[in-house]
Amino acid sequence: KVTTQLFNTIIPKHVSEVFLSELRYSHSYDHVGVIFASVTNFWEFYEEKFEGGMGCIRVLNEIVRDIDDLLSAVDHSLRKSDPRWVAIQKIKTIGPCYMAASGLDPVTEEQTRQGNHEHIVYLMDFCFKILETIKQFNRHTFGTQFLMKIGFNYGPVTDGIIGQNKVLYDIWGDTVNLSSRMMSTGVNDRIQLPADCVPFLIDHFKLPKRGKISVKGKGEMITHFCTARKPADQIRANLEARAAREMNSADT
């Protein structure tokens, strides 16, 4: 029971159930949202001369825990603090970079099969919440003001567990790699995404085109920034118009 509870805090519950019974797990999904949120000036702040770097790592840990808290209920149960985040999973941290994904569960997978991609709308909301969290953190710090940029992508992903001792849960695929590139080529305080994501988000968000940028392994790509949520009445009108178009298309 203790092992199961521990696994469920670091690995999605449905994954740990399979792994603990079969000692292996992998699964491919068609529609997963992936984000990389990086504190871009952390290494400028890092100083080994101060307690061997431990003080700086404590600061980074506070930032990561503040983001973790967005995904944790107050009572530390497996429920999420905000019901919008139910499909979002923290994957890992890589230095000062926070990686998370949405859609890595059977319920959301079935919803996307039926054409419901709402989970990445909420993942984008989560990105804005991360940026807000960094700004709140900066209000309580002296000296360094931490900067963050976020890369976003949506597409097919494979998740799995590697190893048997000190197991690692992770996700792989071109969708993951491009999300990382969207972060590394991004701009501080902005969320960058490739053009292929726009149709899934345009009803809900303002997505100005950045233009063509050079992306490692991809050449030149057109990317967009997500700058804000649209007003509620505009979102409602957009969704109604989309539903009408889909109904007319079905009739023909």
C-alpha positions as CSV (number, residue, x, y, z in Angstrom):
1,K,0.0,0.0,0.0
2,V,2.8,2.4,0.9
3,T,4.6,1.6,-2.5
4,T,1.3,2.2,-4.4
5,Q,0.7,5.6,-2.6
6,L,4.3,6.7,-3.3
7,F,4.1,5.7,-7.0
8,N,0.8,7.6,-7.3
9,T,2.5,10.8,-6.2
10,I,5.2,10.6,-8.9
11,I,3.6,8.6,-11.7
12,P,0.0,8.8,-13.0
13,K,-2.3,6.5,-11.1
14,H,-3.4,4.5,-14.1
15,V,0.3,4.0,-15.2
16,S,1.4,2.9,-11.7
17,E,-1.4,0.3,-11.6
18,V,-0.2,-1.3,-14.8
19,F,3.5,-1.0,-13.9
20,L,3.1,-2.5,-10.4
21,S,1.3,-5.6,-11.9
22,E,3.4,-6.1,-15.1
23,L,6.7,-4.3,-14.3
24,R,6.6,-2.5,-17.7
25,Y,4.5,0.2,-19.3
26,S,4.3,2.2,-22.5
27,H,1.5,3.7,-24.5
28,S,1.1,6.0,-27.5
29,Y,-1.4,8.9,-27.6
30,D,-2.5,10.9,-30.6
31,H,-3.3,14.2,-28.9
32,V,-1.1,15.4,-26.0
33,G,-0.3,18.9,-25.0
34,V,3.4,19.5,-23.9
35,I,4.9,22.5,-22.3
36,F,8.4,23.5,-21.2
37,A,8.5,26.5,-18.8
38,S,12.1,27.7,-18.2
39,V,13.5,30.2,-15.7
40,T,15.8,31.7,-18.3
41,N,18.1,33.7,-16.0
42,F,18.5,31.2,-13.2
43,W,22.1,30.4,-14.2
44,E,23.0,34.0,-14.0
45,F,21.7,34.0,-10.5
46,Y,23.4,30.7,-9.5
47,E,26.6,31.2,-7.4
48,E,28.5,28.2,-6.1
49,K,30.5,30.4,-3.7
50,F,27.3,30.8,-1.7
51,E,27.0,27.6,0.4
52,G,28.3,25.6,-2.6
53,G,25.3,26.7,-4.6
54,M,22.8,25.2,-2.1
55,G,21.2,28.6,-1.4
56,C,20.5,29.1,-5.1
57,I,19.1,25.5,-5.4
58,R,16.8,26.3,-2.4
59,V,15.4,29.3,-4.4
60,L,14.8,27.1,-7.5
61,N,13.1,24.5,-5.3
62,E,10.8,27.2,-4.0
63,I,9.8,28.2,-7.5
64,V,9.2,24.6,-8.6
65,R,7.2,23.9,-5.5
66,D,5.0,27.0,-6.2
67,I,4.3,25.6,-9.6
68,D,3.7,22.1,-8.1
69,D,1.2,23.6,-5.7
70,L,-1.0,24.6,-8.7
71,L,-1.4,20.9,-9.4
72,S,-1.9,19.8,-5.8
73,A,-4.9,20.0,-3.6
74,V,-4.6,21.7,-0.2
75,D,-5.1,18.3,1.5
76,H,-2.3,16.8,-0.6
77,S,-4.6,14.2,-2.1
78,L,-4.4,13.1,-5.7
79,R,-7.1,15.7,-6.6
80,K,-6.1,18.8,-8.4
81,S,-6.4,22.3,-6.8
82,D,-8.3,23.5,-9.9
83,P,-10.6,21.1,-11.8
84,R,-9.3,22.6,-15.0
85,W,-5.9,20.9,-14.3
86,V,-7.3,17.4,-14.0
87,A,-5.7,16.2,-17.3
88,I,-2.3,17.9,-16.6
89,Q,0.6,15.9,-15.3
90,K,4.0,17.2,-14.2
91,I,6.6,15.1,-16.1
92,K,9.9,16.4,-14.6
93,T,12.2,19.3,-14.1
94,I,15.4,19.7,-16.1
95,G,17.5,22.2,-14.2
96,P,15.5,25.4,-14.2
97,C,13.0,24.0,-16.7
98,Y,9.5,22.7,-15.7
99,M,8.0,20.1,-18.1
100,A,4.3,19.2,-18.0
101,A,1.8,17.6,-20.3
102,S,-2.0,17.1,-20.6
103,G,-3.9,14.2,-22.2
104,L,-1.9,11.3,-20.8
105,D,-4.9,9.5,-19.3
106,P,-7.6,7.2,-20.7
107,V,-10.5,9.6,-20.0
108,T,-8.9,12.5,-21.9
109,E,-7.7,10.2,-24.7
110,E,-11.3,9.1,-25.3
111,Q,-12.5,12.7,-25.3
112,T,-10.0,13.6,-28.0
113,R,-11.1,10.7,-30.1
114,Q,-14.6,12.2,-30.0
115,G,-13.2,15.6,-31.1
116,N,-13.1,17.2,-27.7
117,H,-9.7,19.0,-27.3
118,E,-10.7,21.1,-24.3
119,H,-7.8,19.8,-22.2
120,I,-5.2,21.9,-24.2
121,V,-7.2,25.0,-23.7
122,Y,-6.8,24.4,-19.9
123,L,-3.1,23.6,-20.4
124,M,-2.7,27.0,-22.0
125,D,-4.6,28.5,-19.0
126,F,-2.1,26.7,-16.8
127,C,0.8,28.3,-18.8
128,F,-0.6,31.8,-17.9
129,K,-0.9,30.7,-14.3
130,I,2.8,29.7,-14.3
131,L,3.8,33.1,-15.6
132,E,1.6,34.7,-12.9
133,T,3.2,32.5,-10.3
134,I,6.7,33.7,-11.3
135,K,5.6,37.3,-11.1
136,Q,4.2,36.7,-7.6
137,F,7.4,35.0,-6.6
138,N,9.4,38.0,-7.7
139,R,7.3,40.3,-5.5
140,H,8.9,38.6,-2.5
141,T,12.5,38.5,-3.7
142,F,15.2,41.1,-3.4
143,G,17.6,41.7,-6.2
144,T,17.1,39.1,-8.9
145,Q,13.8,39.2,-10.9
146,F,13.4,35.8,-12.4
147,L,12.3,35.6,-16.1
148,M,10.4,32.8,-17.7
149,K,9.5,31.7,-21.2
150,I,7.2,28.8,-22.2
151,G,7.1,26.5,-25.2
152,F,3.9,24.8,-26.2
153,N,3.0,22.0,-28.6
154,Y,0.2,19.5,-29.3
155,G,0.4,16.2,-31.0
156,P,1.3,12.5,-30.8
157,V,3.4,11.3,-27.8
158,T,4.5,8.0,-26.3
159,D,4.8,7.7,-22.6
160,G,6.5,5.0,-20.6
161,I,8.5,3.8,-17.7
162,I,12.2,3.1,-18.1
163,G,14.0,0.8,-15.6
164,Q,13.0,-1.4,-12.7
165,N,15.0,0.2,-9.9
166,K,14.8,4.0,-9.6
167,V,12.2,4.0,-12.4
168,L,11.8,7.0,-14.7
169,Y,8.4,8.0,-16.1
170,D,8.8,10.2,-19.2
171,I,7.3,11.1,-22.6
172,W,8.9,11.0,-26.1
173,G,8.3,12.1,-29.6
174,D,8.6,14.9,-32.1
175,T,5.8,16.7,-30.3
176,V,8.0,16.8,-27.2
177,N,11.1,17.9,-29.1
178,L,9.3,20.7,-30.9
179,S,7.8,22.0,-27.6
180,S,11.3,22.2,-26.2
181,R,12.4,24.2,-29.3
182,M,9.4,26.5,-28.9
183,M,10.8,27.3,-25.4
184,S,14.5,27.7,-26.4
185,T,13.6,30.0,-29.3
186,G,11.0,31.9,-27.4
187,V,10.8,35.3,-25.7
188,N,10.8,36.0,-22.0
189,D,7.3,36.4,-20.5
190,R,5.7,34.8,-23.6
191,I,4.2,31.5,-24.6
192,Q,5.3,30.4,-28.1
193,L,3.6,27.7,-30.2
194,P,3.8,26.3,-33.8
195,A,1.2,27.2,-36.3
196,D,-0.3,23.7,-36.2
197,C,-1.6,24.4,-32.7
198,V,-3.6,27.5,-33.7
199,P,-6.8,25.8,-34.9
200,F,-7.2,24.1,-31.5
201,L,-6.8,27.3,-29.5
202,I,-8.0,30.2,-31.7
203,D,-11.5,30.2,-30.4
204,H,-10.3,30.9,-26.8
205,F,-7.0,32.9,-27.1
206,K,-5.4,35.8,-28.9
207,L,-2.6,34.2,-31.0
208,P,-0.7,36.9,-32.9
209,K,1.8,35.5,-35.5
210,R,5.4,35.9,-34.6
211,G,6.6,35.0,-38.1
212,K,9.2,32.7,-39.4
213,I,12.0,31.6,-37.1
214,S,14.8,29.1,-37.5
215,V,14.2,25.9,-35.5
216,K,16.9,23.3,-35.0
217,G,16.0,20.1,-36.9
218,K,13.0,21.8,-38.6
219,G,14.4,24.7,-40.6
220,E,12.2,27.8,-40.8
221,M,8.8,27.6,-39.1
222,I,6.0,30.0,-38.6
223,T,5.2,30.4,-34.9
224,H,2.7,32.3,-32.8
225,F,2.6,33.8,-29.4
226,C,-0.4,33.3,-27.1
227,T,-0.9,36.6,-25.4
228,A,-4.3,36.5,-23.6
229,R,-7.6,34.8,-23.3
230,K,-10.4,36.3,-25.4
231,P,-13.4,37.9,-23.6
232,A,-16.0,35.3,-22.5
233,D,-18.7,36.6,-24.9
234,Q,-16.3,36.3,-27.9
235,I,-15.3,32.8,-26.9
236,R,-19.0,31.8,-26.7
237,A,-19.7,33.3,-30.1
238,N,-16.7,31.5,-31.6
239,L,-17.8,28.2,-30.2
240,E,-21.3,28.7,-31.4
241,A,-20.1,29.5,-34.9
242,R,-17.8,26.5,-34.9
243,A,-20.7,24.2,-33.8
244,A,-22.8,25.6,-36.6
245,R,-20.1,25.0,-39.2
246,E,-19.6,21.5,-38.0
247,M,-23.4,20.8,-38.2
248,N,-23.6,22.2,-41.7
249,S,-20.6,20.1,-42.8
250,A,-22.3,17.0,-41.3
251,D,-25.5,17.7,-43.2
252,T,-23.7,18.0,-46.5
